[in-house]
CSV table of C-alpha atoms in Angstrom, one decimal:
chain,number,residue,atom,x,y,z
A,59,MET,CA,107.2,111.2,13.5
A,60,ILE,CA,105.2,108.0,14.5
A,61,TYR,CA,107.9,107.3,17.2
A,62,LYS,CA,107.2,110.7,18.8
A,63,ASN,CA,103.7,110.2,18.8
A,64,ARG,CA,104.0,106.9,20.8
A,65,SER,CA,105.9,108.2,23.3
A,66,LEU,CA,103.4,111.1,23.7
A,67,ASN,CA,100.9,108.6,24.3
A,68,MET,CA,103.2,106.7,26.7
A,69,ILE,CA,103.7,109.6,28.8
A,70,HIS,CA,100.0,110.4,29.0
A,71,LYS,CA,99.2,106.7,30.0
A,72,GLY,CA,101.7,106.8,33.0
A,73,PHE,CA,100.1,110.3,33.6
A,74,LEU,CA,96.7,109.3,34.0
A,75,GLY,CA,97.3,105.9,36.2
A,76,ILE,CA,99.4,108.0,38.7
A,77,ILE,CA,96.4,110.0,39.0
A,78,ILE,CA,93.8,107.4,38.6
A,79,LEU,CA,96.1,105.7,41.6
A,80,LEU,CA,95.9,108.9,43.5
A,81,ILE,CA,92.2,109.0,43.8
A,82,LEU,CA,92.3,105.5,44.7
A,83,LEU,CA,95.1,106.0,47.9
A,84,THR,CA,92.9,109.1,48.9
A,85,GLY,CA,89.6,107.5,48.9
A,86,ASN,CA,91.1,104.9,51.2
A,87,VAL,CA,92.7,107.5,53.3
A,88,SER,CA,89.1,108.8,53.7
A,89,GLN,CA,87.4,105.9,54.1
A,90,VAL,CA,90.0,104.8,57.0
A,91,TYR,CA,89.8,108.2,58.9
A,92,ALA,CA,86.2,107.7,58.8
A,93,THR,CA,85.6,104.4,60.1
A,94,SER,CA,88.0,105.4,62.6
A,95,ASP,CA,86.1,108.3,63.7
A,96,TRP,CA,83.0,106.5,63.6
A,97,ASP,CA,84.6,103.6,66.0
A,98,THR,CA,86.0,106.1,68.2
A,99,ALA,CA,82.7,107.7,68.7
A,100,LEU,CA,81.4,104.2,69.4
A,101,GLU,CA,84.0,103.3,72.5
A,102,ASP,CA,83.2,107.0,73.6
A,103,ILE,CA,79.4,106.1,73.8
A,104,ASN,CA,80.3,103.0,75.6
A,105,ALA,CA,82.8,103.9,78.1
A,106,LEU,CA,80.0,106.6,78.8
A,107,HIS,CA,77.5,104.6,79.1
A,108,ASP,CA,77.3,103.3,82.6
A,109,ASN,CA,77.8,106.7,83.8
A,110,TYR,CA,75.4,108.3,81.3
A,111,ILE,CA,72.4,105.7,83.0
A,112,ASP,CA,73.9,106.5,86.6
A,113,SER,CA,73.3,109.9,86.6
A,114,GLN,CA,69.8,109.6,85.2
A,115,GLU,CA,69.3,107.4,88.0
A,116,VAL,CA,70.6,109.9,91.2
A,117,ILE,CA,68.8,112.6,89.1
A,118,GLN,CA,65.4,110.8,89.3
A,119,LEU,CA,66.3,110.0,93.3
A,120,ASP,CA,67.7,113.3,93.9
A,121,ASN,CA,64.2,114.9,92.7
A,122,LEU,CA,62.2,112.7,95.2
A,123,LYS,CA,64.1,113.6,98.0
A,124,ILE,CA,63.7,117.2,97.4
A,125,LYS,CA,59.9,116.9,96.4
A,126,LYS,CA,59.8,115.0,99.8
A,127,LEU,CA,61.5,117.5,102.0
A,128,ARG,CA,59.7,120.1,100.3
A,129,LYS,CA,56.0,118.9,101.0
A,130,GLN,CA,57.2,118.2,104.7
A,131,ASN,CA,58.6,121.7,104.9
A,132,ASN,CA,55.5,123.0,103.3
A,133,ASP,CA,53.1,121.5,105.6
A,134,ASP,CA,55.6,122.5,108.7
A,135,LEU,CA,55.4,126.0,107.2
A,136,LYS,CA,51.5,125.9,107.2
A,137,SER,CA,51.4,124.4,111.0
A,138,VAL,CA,53.8,127.4,112.4
A,139,LYS,CA,51.8,130.2,110.7
A,140,ALA,CA,48.4,128.4,112.3
A,141,LYS,CA,49.9,128.7,115.4
A,142,LEU,CA,51.2,132.1,115.2
A,143,ASN,CA,47.9,133.0,114.2
A,144,THR,CA,46.6,131.8,117.0
A,145,ILE,CA,49.0,133.1,119.8
A,146,ASP,CA,47.0,135.9,122.0
A,147,GLN,CA,44.1,135.4,119.3
A,148,ILE,CA,40.9,135.4,122.0
A,149,LEU,CA,42.3,138.1,124.0
A,150,LEU,CA,43.0,140.4,121.1
A,151,SER,CA,39.7,139.6,119.3
A,152,ARG,CA,38.0,140.2,122.7
A,153,LEU,CA,40.0,144.1,123.0
A,154,LYS,CA,39.2,144.6,119.5
A,155,THR,CA,35.3,144.0,120.1
A,156,GLU,CA,36.0,146.0,123.3
A,157,ALA,CA,37.0,149.1,121.4
A,158,GLU,CA,34.9,148.6,118.5
A,159,LEU,CA,31.8,148.7,120.8
A,160,ILE,CA,32.8,151.9,122.9
A,161,GLN,CA,33.2,153.7,119.8
A,162,GLN,CA,30.3,152.9,118.5
A,163,LYS,CA,28.2,153.7,121.8
A,164,HIS,CA,30.0,156.9,121.6
A,165,SER,CA,29.8,157.7,118.5
A,166,SER,CA,26.9,160.1,117.7
A,167,LEU,CA,27.9,161.4,121.0
A,168,LEU,CA,31.4,162.8,120.3
A,169,LYS,CA,30.2,163.8,116.2
A,170,GLN,CA,27.7,165.9,118.1
A,171,TYR,CA,30.4,167.6,120.4
A,172,SER,CA,32.7,167.6,117.9
A,173,THR,CA,30.1,169.4,115.4
A,174,LEU,CA,29.4,172.3,118.1
A,175,SER,CA,32.7,173.4,118.8
A,176,LYS,CA,33.4,173.3,114.9
A,177,GLN,CA,29.9,175.3,114.5
A,178,SER,CA,30.9,177.9,117.3
A,179,ALA,CA,34.4,178.1,115.7
A,180,ALA,CA,32.9,179.1,112.6
A,181,ALA,CA,30.5,181.9,114.4
A,182,LYS,CA,33.4,183.7,116.4
A,183,LYS,CA,35.3,184.3,112.7
A,184,THR,CA,31.5,186.1,111.4
A,185,ASN,CA,31.9,187.6,114.9
A,186,ASP,CA,27.6,186.5,115.9
A,187,THR,CA,27.9,186.1,119.2
A,188,LYS,CA,24.3,185.3,119.4
A,189,ALA,CA,25.2,182.2,117.6
A,190,VAL,CA,28.3,181.4,119.8
A,191,THR,CA,26.3,181.6,122.6
A,192,ILE,CA,23.8,179.0,121.6
A,193,PHE,CA,26.3,176.7,120.2
A,194,ASP,CA,28.6,177.1,123.3
A,195,LEU,CA,26.1,176.3,125.9
A,196,LYS,CA,25.1,173.3,124.0
A,197,ARG,CA,28.3,171.8,123.6
A,198,ASN,CA,29.3,172.6,127.4
A,199,LYS,CA,26.1,171.1,128.6
A,200,LEU,CA,27.7,167.5,126.7
A,201,LYS,CA,31.5,168.4,127.7
A,202,PRO,CA,31.3,166.3,131.0
A,203,ALA,CA,30.0,163.1,128.9
A,204,ALA,CA,31.9,164.0,126.0
A,205,THR,CA,35.2,164.0,128.1
A,206,ALA,CA,34.4,160.6,129.9
A,207,ALA,CA,33.3,158.6,126.3
A,208,ARG,CA,36.6,160.1,124.9
A,209,ALA,CA,38.9,158.7,128.1
A,210,GLU,CA,36.4,155.6,127.8
A,211,VAL,CA,37.8,155.2,123.9
A,212,LYS,CA,41.1,156.2,124.9
A,213,ALA,CA,41.1,153.4,127.5
A,214,LYS,CA,40.3,150.6,125.1
A,215,THR,CA,41.6,151.4,122.2
A,216,GLU,CA,45.5,151.9,124.3
A,217,ALA,CA,44.4,148.7,125.8
A,218,LEU,CA,44.1,146.9,122.3
A,219,THR,CA,47.5,149.0,121.2
A,220,ALA,CA,49.5,147.3,124.3
A,221,ALA,CA,48.1,143.5,123.8
A,222,ARG,CA,49.5,143.5,120.2
A,223,LYS,CA,52.6,145.0,121.0
A,224,GLN,CA,52.9,142.4,123.3
A,225,THR,CA,52.2,139.8,121.3
A,226,ALA,CA,54.4,140.9,118.6
A,227,THR,CA,57.4,140.8,121.3
A,228,LYS,CA,56.4,137.2,122.3
A,229,THR,CA,56.0,136.2,118.4
A,230,LYS,CA,59.1,138.0,117.1
A,231,PRO,CA,61.8,135.3,117.4
A,232,THR,CA,59.2,133.2,115.6
A,233,LYS,CA,58.6,135.7,112.7
A,234,ASP,CA,62.2,136.4,112.6
A,235,ILE,CA,62.5,132.6,111.6
A,236,LEU,CA,60.3,132.8,108.6
A,237,THR,CA,61.4,135.9,107.8
A,238,LEU,CA,64.7,133.7,106.8
A,239,VAL,CA,62.7,130.9,105.2
A,240,THR,CA,61.1,133.7,103.2
A,241,THR,CA,64.9,134.6,102.0
A,242,LEU,CA,65.6,130.7,101.5
A,243,LYS,CA,62.4,130.3,99.4
A,244,LYS,CA,63.7,133.0,97.1
A,245,GLN,CA,67.1,131.5,96.7
A,246,ILE,CA,65.2,128.5,96.0
A,247,VAL,CA,62.9,129.6,92.8
A,248,ALA,CA,66.9,131.2,91.5
A,249,GLU,CA,67.9,127.6,92.0
A,250,ASN,CA,64.9,126.2,89.9
A,251,LYS,CA,65.3,128.7,87.0
A,252,LYS,CA,68.4,128.0,86.4
A,253,LEU,CA,67.8,124.0,87.1
A,254,ALA,CA,65.0,124.5,84.5
A,255,ASN,CA,68.0,125.9,81.9
A,256,ALA,CA,70.0,123.2,82.5
A,257,GLN,CA,67.1,120.4,82.5
A,258,GLN,CA,65.9,121.9,78.8
A,259,SER,CA,69.1,121.9,77.5
A,260,ARG,CA,69.9,118.5,78.6
A,261,SER,CA,66.2,117.2,77.1
A,262,GLU,CA,67.4,118.6,74.1
A,263,ALA,CA,71.0,117.0,73.4
A,264,ASP,CA,68.9,113.5,74.5
A,265,LYS,CA,66.4,113.6,72.2
A,266,LEU,CA,69.5,114.2,69.1
A,267,TYR,CA,71.4,111.5,70.8
A,268,LYS,CA,68.5,109.4,70.6
A,269,ALA,CA,67.9,110.5,66.9
A,270,ALA,CA,71.4,109.9,66.2
A,271,ILE,CA,71.3,106.3,67.1
A,272,LYS,CA,68.7,105.8,65.1
A,273,GLN,CA,70.1,106.9,62.2
A,274,GLY,CA,73.4,104.6,62.9
A,275,ASP,CA,75.2,108.3,63.3
A,276,ALA,CA,78.0,107.2,66.4
A,277,ILE,CA,79.8,110.3,65.5
A,278,SER,CA,76.6,112.8,66.3
A,279,ALA,CA,75.5,110.7,69.0
A,280,ALA,CA,79.0,110.7,70.9
A,281,THR,CA,78.7,114.3,70.4
A,282,GLU,CA,75.3,114.6,71.7
A,283,MET,CA,75.5,112.0,74.7
A,284,LYS,CA,78.6,114.0,76.5
A,285,LEU,CA,77.0,117.3,75.8
A,286,SER,CA,73.7,115.4,77.9
A,287,TYR,CA,76.0,114.4,80.3
A,288,GLN,CA,77.8,117.7,80.5
A,289,GLN,CA,74.1,119.2,81.6
A,290,MET,CA,73.5,116.0,83.8
A,291,ASP,CA,76.3,117.1,86.0
A,292,LYS,CA,75.0,120.7,86.2
A,293,ILE,CA,71.8,119.3,87.1
A,294,LYS,CA,73.3,117.1,90.0
A,295,THR,CA,74.8,120.0,91.4
A,296,MET,CA,71.7,122.5,91.5
A,297,GLN,CA,69.4,119.5,92.9
A,298,LYS,CA,72.5,119.3,95.4
A,299,ASN,CA,71.9,122.8,96.4
A,300,LEU,CA,68.3,122.5,96.4
A,301,TYR,CA,68.5,120.2,99.0
A,302,GLU,CA,70.5,121.5,101.0
A,303,LEU,CA,68.4,124.7,101.2
A,304,GLU,CA,65.8,122.7,102.0
A,305,GLN,CA,67.3,121.1,105.1
A,306,ARG,CA,68.0,124.5,106.1
A,307,ILE,CA,64.3,125.4,106.0
A,308,ALA,CA,63.5,122.4,108.1
A,309,VAL,CA,66.3,123.2,110.7
A,310,ALA,CA,64.6,127.0,110.8
A,311,LEU,CA,60.7,125.6,110.8
A,312,ARG,CA,62.4,123.2,113.8
A,313,SER,CA,63.4,126.7,115.5
A,314,ALA,CA,60.8,128.5,114.7
A,315,GLU,CA,58.4,125.8,116.5
A,316,SER,CA,60.4,125.9,119.5
A,317,LYS,CA,60.3,129.5,119.6
A,318,LEU,CA,56.5,129.3,120.0
A,319,PRO,CA,55.4,131.3,123.0
A,320,GLN,CA,53.4,128.4,125.3
C-alpha cells in the first residue's frame, strides 16, 4: 500500500513538472513573438521615416505653390472683369441717361394721352356719347405731340438696346472663357472638400502616431505612421489636381485678356 502511494506521488510530481515546463516554454515563445513584432514595427518605421518626412515637405511646398498661383489667378480674374465693365461704358451710360431723360420729359404727356384713351373707351361702353366726344377731342388734340413723344422714346430706347447688343457681341468671347473659369473653380471647390477630408484623416493618424511614440508602442506607431503616409499620398495627388486646375485657369485668363475689345 505504501509502495502504491509513493508511485502515485511520483506520477503526480511528473505531470506537475511537465505542466510547469510547458508554461515556461509558452511564456518564452509569447515573449519571443512580442519582441519580434515590436522589432519588425521598429524596422518598418525606420524604413518609412525618410519618405514620411519627404512627403510632409512636398505637401507644404505644393500647398505654397497652389496658394501663390491661386492668388495670381484671382487678381487676374478681378482685372479682366474690371476691364469688361469698362467696355463701351461711356457710350452705354450716355445712351441710358438719354433714354431715361426722354422718358421723364414725355412721361406726363404720354400718361395724360393714355388716360384719355381709357376714359373714352369706358364712356363708349356706357353709351355716354357726350363724354366720348369730350375725351376724344382732348385726346386728339394731344395726339400729334404724343405720337412724336413716343417716337422719341422709342428711338432712344432702340439706340440703347442696339448698343447693348453690340457690346455683348464684342465681349462674348471673353465672357465665354470666364464661364469656363467658373466651371474650373467649381471643380476646385469639390477637390478641396476631398482634400480637407484626407487632411483630417492624416492629422488624426499623425496624432496617434506621435502618441504611440511617447508610449514606446512601436507596433501602434508603425500602424498609424503607415495610415498617415497613405493619406499623404492621396493629399499629394489631390494637390497635383488642384495645381493643374489653377494652371488651366491661368491659361484661360490670359486668353480672356487677349480677347478683350480694344
